[in-house]
Amino acid sequence: MVKILIITYYWPPAGGPGVQRWLKFVKYFRDFDIEPIVYVPENPTYPLEDTSLLSEIPEGIEVLKQPIFEPYRFAQVFSKNETKTISKGIIAGAAKQSFVQRLLLYIRGNFFIPDARKFWVKPSVTYLQKYLSENKINTIITTGPPHSMHLIGQELKQRTGVKWIADFRDPWTTIGYHDKLKLTKRSMQKHTSMEKAVLNTADHVVVTSFTTKKEFKEITDTPISVITNGYDKESIPETVLDTTFTISHIGSLLSGRNPKNLWKALYDLIEENKAFSSVFRLQLVGAVSDDVLSSIREAGLSDFLELKGYVPHTEAIQIQRSSQVLLLIEIDSKDTRCIIPGKLFEYMVSTRPIIAVGPKGADVSRLISETNSGTFFEYQEYEKIKAQILEYFVQFQKGTLASHVIGVGRYSRKELTRVMANTIKGIIDGE
């Protein structure tokens, strides 16, 4: 059994997508002769919590914990709501930002590089250097964001010579919200320099998308593997399809995830089709920015909108399987082409058709097409979006609405863990 150390900020009871990836790898690693040890903060500030995920941690897994200094706690003195909103990644457009939010974003972007968890780096390196030596562990994995986790890996690599895999769940300098952090030129250069150093120091880099791999290959010669997120076989009660024509989005809707042509298409169908208006419901599950809510209401959809807020992961899965159509929305920017949300794979196995809206050339478009799980649209494609919704509605009326996916087995969490385990063993063996 090969022992590895995983360094992560997000771990149950943290909720949201950030915790899922490595929780699932840990869940299945022992099936492939890998014994994971997990290192996490003792007193983190999680914007979301989901205690149901605690039950997925395998029995006997060693979880190391050390205290972390969290500046977000002090920022809450100024505005608890603003701080929590920013920590979730929900940032209003510049015109709607309050003075406090602009100030917090400037401080976050320029004084906490690469992020507000940077103060955990030094004490973690001191603690883990001793632990690795005493326990004869020579392979570590860091996962970010927060990308300060990679700085821990970089320092441990330089001090001890351990094998180090840097896992990027999201990109670093090209992530969608980076340009909203009000970075000075010097701060941006510091981010770029740190990113390059991490990529060139790691023994192997793992990314979740094809576009991120392409971008990183322009920075480093370090080997890069694409290992996407995936779906797990969930043990939940059998669900019954909604009798209404429910179109649901599960997850955060940031300010930039605001497809106004989609809202317009829905409103026009309501106006033009009485049968549609009598059964249509737009269901949003998770945090929704005020900008998006305003657009939806301005489009005339208030009477058809249902806001559920954050729900436990098991309930989110149930909602996915009971909805008629699932929405996947990404910011319309070249910087978000690489984003492949973990929920995409859960959407795929729900057998509910997906309507995805995002930027041209998005990796999501490729995956949806390859798996026959739905349809992808660019933001400006109003007529096509409207026609597809109407087509799904007609199928709903006939009782035939469903997706007919192909080739999704390779995205199961267990199969992805097999790939990750083989990658780890290859690095250990020097391949």
Coordinates of C-alpha atoms in Angstrom, one line a residue:
M1 CA 0.0 0.0 0.0
V2 CA 1.5 3.3 -1.1
K3 CA 1.2 6.2 1.3
I4 CA 0.5 9.7 0.0
L5 CA -0.2 13.0 1.8
I6 CA -3.0 15.2 0.4
I7 CA -2.9 18.9 1.3
T8 CA -6.2 20.6 0.9
Y9 CA -8.2 23.5 2.4
Y10 CA -11.6 22.1 1.7
W11 CA -12.7 19.0 3.6
P12 CA -16.0 18.0 5.2
P13 CA -17.9 19.6 6.8
A14 CA -17.2 22.1 4.0
G15 CA -19.9 22.2 1.4
G16 CA -19.9 23.1 -2.3
P17 CA -18.0 21.7 -5.2
G18 CA -14.5 22.4 -3.9
V19 CA -14.6 19.6 -1.4
Q20 CA -16.0 16.9 -3.7
R21 CA -13.0 16.1 -5.9
W22 CA -10.6 14.9 -3.3
L23 CA -13.2 13.5 -0.9
K24 CA -14.2 11.1 -3.7
F25 CA -10.5 10.2 -4.6
V26 CA -9.9 9.5 -0.9
K27 CA -13.1 7.4 -0.9
Y28 CA -11.8 5.0 -3.5
F29 CA -7.9 5.1 -3.2
R30 CA -7.7 2.0 -1.1
D31 CA -9.3 0.0 -3.9
F32 CA -6.1 0.8 -5.9
D33 CA -3.5 0.2 -3.1
I34 CA -3.1 3.8 -2.1
E35 CA -3.4 4.9 1.5
P36 CA -4.2 8.6 1.7
I37 CA -3.4 10.9 4.6
V38 CA -5.2 14.2 4.5
Y39 CA -3.9 17.5 5.9
V40 CA -6.5 20.2 6.5
P41 CA -7.0 23.4 8.6
E42 CA -8.2 22.8 12.1
N43 CA -10.4 26.0 12.3
P44 CA -11.3 27.0 8.7
T45 CA -13.8 29.6 7.6
Y46 CA -16.0 27.8 5.1
P47 CA -18.6 29.9 3.2
L48 CA -20.8 26.7 3.0
E49 CA -21.1 23.7 5.2
D50 CA -22.6 20.3 4.4
T51 CA -22.3 17.9 7.3
S52 CA -23.8 15.0 5.2
L53 CA -20.4 14.7 3.5
L54 CA -18.8 13.6 6.7
S55 CA -20.3 10.2 6.2
E56 CA -18.3 9.7 3.0
I57 CA -14.9 9.8 4.7
P58 CA -13.7 6.2 4.8
E59 CA -13.2 4.6 8.2
G60 CA -9.7 4.9 9.6
I61 CA -8.5 7.6 7.2
E62 CA -5.9 9.7 9.0
V63 CA -6.7 13.4 8.9
L64 CA -4.1 15.8 10.2
K65 CA -5.2 19.2 11.4
Q66 CA -3.3 22.4 12.2
P67 CA -4.6 25.8 13.1
I68 CA -5.0 28.5 10.4
F69 CA -5.1 32.2 10.6
E70 CA -8.1 33.4 8.6
P71 CA -8.3 37.2 7.7
Y72 CA -11.9 36.8 6.7
R73 CA -12.8 36.6 10.3
F74 CA -11.5 40.2 10.8
A75 CA -13.0 41.4 7.6
Q76 CA -16.4 40.4 9.0
V77 CA -16.1 43.3 11.4
F78 CA -16.6 45.7 8.5
S79 CA -19.4 43.7 6.9
K80 CA -20.3 40.1 7.6
N81 CA -22.5 39.8 4.5
E82 CA -20.1 41.4 2.1
T83 CA -17.2 39.1 3.4
K84 CA -19.3 36.0 3.1
T85 CA -20.5 36.9 -0.4
I86 CA -16.9 37.5 -1.6
S87 CA -15.6 34.3 -0.1
K88 CA -18.3 32.4 -2.1
G89 CA -17.0 34.1 -5.3
I90 CA -20.2 36.1 -5.9
I91 CA -18.9 39.5 -6.9
A92 CA -21.2 42.2 -8.1
G93 CA -20.5 44.2 -11.3
A94 CA -18.3 47.3 -10.7
A95 CA -21.2 49.7 -11.0
K96 CA -23.1 47.9 -8.2
Q97 CA -20.2 47.4 -5.8
S98 CA -20.5 49.2 -2.5
F99 CA -17.5 51.1 -1.1
V100 CA -16.9 48.3 1.5
Q101 CA -16.9 45.6 -1.2
R102 CA -14.5 47.6 -3.4
L103 CA -12.2 48.1 -0.4
L104 CA -12.4 44.4 0.5
L105 CA -11.7 43.3 -3.0
Y106 CA -8.6 45.6 -3.3
I107 CA -7.3 44.4 0.0
R108 CA -7.9 40.7 -0.9
G109 CA -6.3 41.1 -4.3
N110 CA -3.2 43.1 -3.4
F111 CA -2.4 42.3 0.2
F112 CA -3.2 38.5 0.3
I113 CA -1.2 37.0 -2.6
P114 CA -2.1 34.4 -3.8
D115 CA -5.0 34.3 -1.4
A116 CA -6.1 34.9 2.1
R117 CA -4.9 31.5 3.3
K118 CA -1.3 32.4 2.7
F119 CA -0.6 32.6 6.4
W120 CA -1.0 28.8 6.7
V121 CA 2.0 28.1 4.4
K122 CA 4.9 28.7 6.8
P123 CA 3.5 26.8 9.8
S124 CA 2.2 24.0 7.6
V125 CA 5.7 23.5 6.0
T126 CA 7.3 23.3 9.5
Y127 CA 4.8 20.8 10.7
L128 CA 4.7 18.6 7.6
Q129 CA 8.4 18.5 7.0
K130 CA 8.8 16.8 10.3
Y131 CA 5.8 14.5 9.7
L132 CA 7.0 13.4 6.3
S133 CA 10.4 12.5 7.7
E134 CA 9.0 10.6 10.7
N135 CA 6.5 8.7 8.7
K136 CA 8.6 8.0 5.6
I137 CA 6.2 9.5 3.1
N138 CA 7.7 10.7 -0.1
T139 CA 4.7 11.7 -2.2
I140 CA 2.5 14.7 -1.7
I141 CA -0.4 16.2 -3.5
T142 CA -1.7 19.8 -3.2
T143 CA -5.0 20.9 -4.6
G144 CA -6.1 24.5 -5.3
P145 CA -7.8 26.9 -5.1
P146 CA -6.8 28.3 -2.7
H147 CA -3.5 28.2 -4.6
S148 CA -1.6 28.9 -1.4
M149 CA -1.8 25.2 -0.9
H150 CA 0.6 24.8 -3.8
L151 CA 3.1 27.1 -2.0
I152 CA 3.2 24.5 0.8
G153 CA 4.0 21.8 -1.8
Q154 CA 6.6 23.9 -3.5
E155 CA 8.4 24.6 -0.2
L156 CA 8.2 21.0 0.9
K157 CA 9.6 19.9 -2.5
Q158 CA 12.5 22.2 -2.2
R159 CA 13.3 21.3 1.4
T160 CA 12.8 17.5 1.3
G161 CA 12.9 16.4 -2.4
V162 CA 9.5 14.6 -2.1
K163 CA 7.6 13.8 -5.2
W164 CA 4.9 16.5 -5.7
I165 CA 1.7 16.6 -7.8
A166 CA 0.0 20.0 -8.1
D167 CA -3.7 19.6 -8.8
F168 CA -5.5 22.6 -10.2
R169 CA -9.3 22.3 -9.8
D170 CA -9.5 25.8 -11.4
P171 CA -6.9 27.9 -13.2
W172 CA -4.8 30.5 -11.3
T173 CA -4.2 33.8 -13.2
T174 CA -6.8 33.2 -15.8
I175 CA -9.7 32.3 -13.5
G176 CA -12.9 34.2 -14.2
Y177 CA -12.9 36.5 -11.1
H178 CA -9.2 37.4 -11.2
D179 CA -9.8 40.7 -13.1
K180 CA -12.3 41.7 -10.4
L181 CA -9.8 41.7 -7.6
K182 CA -8.5 45.2 -8.5
L183 CA -5.0 44.0 -8.9
T184 CA -2.1 46.5 -9.3
K185 CA 0.4 45.7 -12.0
R186 CA 2.9 44.6 -9.4
S187 CA 0.3 42.3 -7.8
M188 CA -0.5 40.7 -11.1
Q189 CA 3.2 40.1 -11.9
K190 CA 3.5 38.5 -8.5
H191 CA 0.6 36.1 -9.2
T192 CA 2.1 35.3 -12.6
S193 CA 5.6 34.6 -11.1
M194 CA 4.2 32.4 -8.4
E195 CA 2.1 30.4 -10.9
K196 CA 5.1 29.8 -13.1
A197 CA 7.3 28.8 -10.2
V198 CA 4.7 26.2 -9.0
L199 CA 4.2 24.8 -12.5
N200 CA 8.0 24.4 -13.0
T201 CA 8.8 23.0 -9.6
A202 CA 6.1 20.3 -9.4
D203 CA 6.9 16.8 -10.6
H204 CA 3.5 16.5 -12.3
V205 CA 0.6 18.8 -12.8
V206 CA -3.0 17.6 -12.9
V207 CA -5.8 19.8 -14.4
T208 CA -9.5 19.4 -14.8
S209 CA -9.9 20.7 -18.4
F210 CA -8.3 20.6 -21.8
T211 CA -8.0 24.4 -22.1
T212 CA -6.1 24.7 -18.8
K213 CA -3.7 22.1 -20.0
K214 CA -3.1 24.0 -23.2
E215 CA -2.6 27.2 -21.3
F216 CA -0.2 25.7 -18.8
K217 CA 1.9 24.0 -21.5
E218 CA 2.8 27.5 -22.7
I219 CA 4.4 28.1 -19.3
T220 CA 6.0 24.8 -18.3
D221 CA 7.5 21.6 -19.6
T222 CA 6.3 19.7 -16.5
P223 CA 4.1 16.8 -17.5
I224 CA 0.4 17.6 -17.4
S225 CA -2.5 15.2 -17.1
V226 CA -6.2 16.0 -17.6
I227 CA -8.3 14.2 -14.9
T228 CA -11.8 15.8 -14.9
N229 CA -14.3 15.8 -12.1
G230 CA -17.0 13.1 -12.2
Y231 CA -20.1 11.5 -10.7
D232 CA -20.5 9.1 -7.9
K233 CA -23.2 6.4 -7.5
E234 CA -25.4 8.0 -5.0
S235 CA -27.5 6.1 -2.6
I236 CA -30.7 8.2 -2.5
P237 CA -34.4 7.3 -2.5
E238 CA -35.9 6.8 -5.9
T239 CA -37.1 10.2 -7.3
V240 CA -40.3 11.0 -9.2
L241 CA -40.2 13.5 -12.0
D242 CA -41.8 16.8 -11.4
T243 CA -45.3 17.2 -13.0
T244 CA -44.4 20.7 -13.9
F245 CA -42.0 21.7 -16.6
T246 CA -39.2 22.5 -14.2
I247 CA -36.0 23.9 -15.5
S248 CA -33.4 23.9 -12.7
H249 CA -29.9 25.3 -12.1
I250 CA -27.9 23.8 -9.3
G251 CA -25.0 25.7 -7.9
S252 CA -23.9 29.3 -7.6
L253 CA -25.0 31.9 -10.2
L254 CA -22.3 34.5 -10.1
S255 CA -22.9 38.0 -11.5
G256 CA -21.4 37.1 -14.8
R257 CA -23.4 33.9 -15.2
N258 CA -26.4 35.9 -16.5
P259 CA -27.7 34.7 -20.0
K260 CA -30.2 37.4 -20.7
N261 CA -31.2 35.8 -24.0
L262 CA -32.2 32.7 -22.0
W263 CA -34.4 34.7 -19.7
K264 CA -35.9 36.5 -22.7
A265 CA -36.6 33.2 -24.5
L266 CA -38.4 31.8 -21.5
Y267 CA -40.5 34.9 -21.1
D268 CA -41.4 34.9 -24.8
L269 CA -42.5 31.3 -24.6
I270 CA -44.7 32.1 -21.6
E271 CA -46.3 34.9 -23.6
E272 CA -46.8 32.9 -26.8
N273 CA -47.7 29.5 -25.4
K274 CA -50.5 29.2 -22.7
A275 CA -49.7 25.5 -22.2
F276 CA -46.1 26.4 -21.4
S277 CA -47.0 29.2 -19.0
S278 CA -49.3 27.0 -17.1
V279 CA -46.7 24.4 -16.1
F280 CA -43.3 26.2 -16.4
R281 CA -41.1 26.7 -13.3
L282 CA -37.6 28.1 -13.1
Q283 CA -35.8 26.6 -10.0
L284 CA -32.5 28.0 -8.8
V285 CA -30.7 25.9 -6.1
G286 CA -27.7 27.6 -4.5
A287 CA -26.4 31.2 -4.0
V288 CA -27.6 33.6 -6.7
S289 CA -26.2 37.1 -7.2
D290 CA -28.4 40.2 -7.0
D291 CA -27.4 41.0 -10.6
V292 CA -28.8 37.7 -11.9
L293 CA -31.9 38.0 -9.8
S294 CA -32.5 41.5 -11.2
S295 CA -32.2 40.3 -14.8
I296 CA -34.6 37.4 -14.2
R297 CA -37.2 39.7 -12.6
E298 CA -36.7 42.4 -15.3
A299 CA -37.4 39.7 -17.9
G300 CA -40.8 39.1 -16.3
L301 CA -40.1 35.7 -14.7
S302 CA -40.7 36.6 -11.1
D303 CA -44.0 34.6 -10.9
F304 CA -42.3 31.5 -12.3
L305 CA -39.1 31.7 -10.1
E306 CA -38.4 29.4 -7.2
L307 CA -35.3 30.1 -5.1
K308 CA -34.2 27.2 -2.9
G309 CA -30.8 28.4 -1.6
Y310 CA -28.0 26.0 -0.7
V311 CA -29.1 22.5 0.0
P312 CA -27.1 19.4 1.1
H313 CA -25.5 17.4 -1.7
T314 CA -27.9 14.5 -1.5
E315 CA -30.9 16.8 -1.9
A316 CA -29.2 18.5 -4.8
I317 CA -28.9 15.1 -6.5
Q318 CA -32.6 14.4 -5.9
I319 CA -33.5 17.8 -7.4
Q320 CA -31.4 17.1 -10.5
R321 CA -33.2 13.8 -11.1
S322 CA -36.7 15.1 -10.5
S323 CA -36.3 18.2 -12.8
Q324 CA -37.4 18.1 -16.4
V325 CA -34.4 20.1 -17.8
L326 CA -31.1 21.1 -16.2
L327 CA -29.3 24.4 -16.7
L328 CA -25.5 24.8 -16.9
I329 CA -24.4 28.4 -17.2
E330 CA -20.9 29.8 -17.4
I331 CA -19.5 33.4 -17.7
D332 CA -19.2 34.5 -21.3
S333 CA -15.5 35.0 -21.4
K334 CA -12.5 33.3 -23.0
D335 CA -11.1 32.9 -19.4
T336 CA -14.0 30.5 -18.6
R337 CA -13.7 28.2 -21.5
C338 CA -11.7 25.8 -19.3
I339 CA -14.3 25.6 -16.6
I340 CA -15.9 22.1 -16.4
P341 CA -18.1 22.2 -13.3
G342 CA -18.3 19.0 -11.3
K343 CA -22.1 19.1 -11.5
L344 CA -21.9 18.5 -15.2
F345 CA -21.1 14.9 -14.7
E346 CA -23.9 14.5 -12.1
Y347 CA -26.2 16.1 -14.6
M348 CA -25.2 13.6 -17.2
V349 CA -26.2 10.6 -15.2
S350 CA -29.5 12.1 -14.1
T351 CA -30.9 11.3 -17.5
R352 CA -32.3 14.8 -17.7
P353 CA -31.4 16.9 -20.8
I354 CA -29.0 19.7 -20.3
I355 CA -29.2 23.2 -21.7
A356 CA -25.7 24.8 -21.3
V357 CA -24.9 28.4 -22.1
G358 CA -21.3 29.7 -22.2
P359 CA -18.4 31.1 -24.2
K360 CA -17.4 30.0 -27.7
G361 CA -15.0 27.1 -27.6
A362 CA -15.9 26.0 -24.1
D363 CA -14.7 22.6 -23.0
V364 CA -18.2 21.9 -21.7
S365 CA -19.5 22.0 -25.2
R366 CA -17.2 19.2 -26.2
L367 CA -18.2 17.0 -23.3
I368 CA -21.9 17.5 -23.8
S369 CA -21.6 16.7 -27.5
E370 CA -19.4 13.6 -26.9
T371 CA -21.9 12.2 -24.3
N372 CA -25.1 13.2 -26.1
S373 CA -26.3 14.7 -22.8
G374 CA -27.8 17.9 -24.0
T375 CA -27.2 21.1 -26.1
F376 CA -24.7 23.9 -25.7
F377 CA -25.4 27.5 -26.8
E378 CA -23.4 30.7 -26.9
Y379 CA -24.9 33.7 -25.2
Q380 CA -26.2 35.5 -28.3
E381 CA -28.1 32.5 -29.7
Y382 CA -31.6 33.5 -28.7
E383 CA -33.5 31.8 -31.5
K384 CA -31.7 28.5 -31.0
I385 CA -32.1 28.6 -27.3
K386 CA -35.8 29.3 -27.6
A387 CA -36.3 26.5 -30.2
Q388 CA -34.6 24.0 -28.0
I389 CA -36.6 24.8 -24.9
L390 CA -39.8 24.5 -27.0
E391 CA -38.6 21.1 -28.4
Y392 CA -38.0 19.8 -24.9
F393 CA -41.4 21.1 -23.8
V394 CA -43.1 19.2 -26.6
Q395 CA -41.3 16.1 -25.5
F396 CA -42.4 16.8 -21.9
Q397 CA -46.0 17.0 -23.1
K398 CA -45.7 13.6 -24.8
G399 CA -44.0 12.0 -21.8
T400 CA -40.8 11.2 -23.7
L401 CA -38.4 13.9 -22.4
A402 CA -35.1 12.3 -21.4
S403 CA -31.5 12.3 -22.3
H404 CA -29.8 9.3 -23.9
V405 CA -26.2 9.6 -22.8
I406 CA -23.3 7.6 -24.1
G407 CA -19.8 6.9 -22.8
V408 CA -20.2 8.5 -19.4
G409 CA -18.8 5.5 -17.5
R410 CA -15.3 6.9 -17.8
Y411 CA -16.4 9.8 -15.7
S412 CA -17.4 7.7 -12.7
R413 CA -15.5 8.8 -9.5
K414 CA -14.1 5.2 -9.1
E415 CA -12.8 5.1 -12.7
L416 CA -11.2 8.6 -12.3
T417 CA -9.6 7.4 -9.1
R418 CA -8.1 4.5 -11.0
V419 CA -6.6 7.0 -13.4
M420 CA -5.3 9.2 -10.6
A421 CA -3.8 6.2 -8.8
N422 CA -2.0 5.1 -11.9
T423 CA -0.6 8.7 -12.4
I424 CA 0.6 8.7 -8.8
K425 CA 2.3 5.3 -9.1
G426 CA 3.9 6.3 -12.4
I427 CA 5.5 9.4 -10.7
I428 CA 6.7 7.3 -7.8
D429 CA 8.3 4.8 -10.1
G430 CA 9.9 7.6 -12.1
E431 CA 7.9 7.0 -15.3

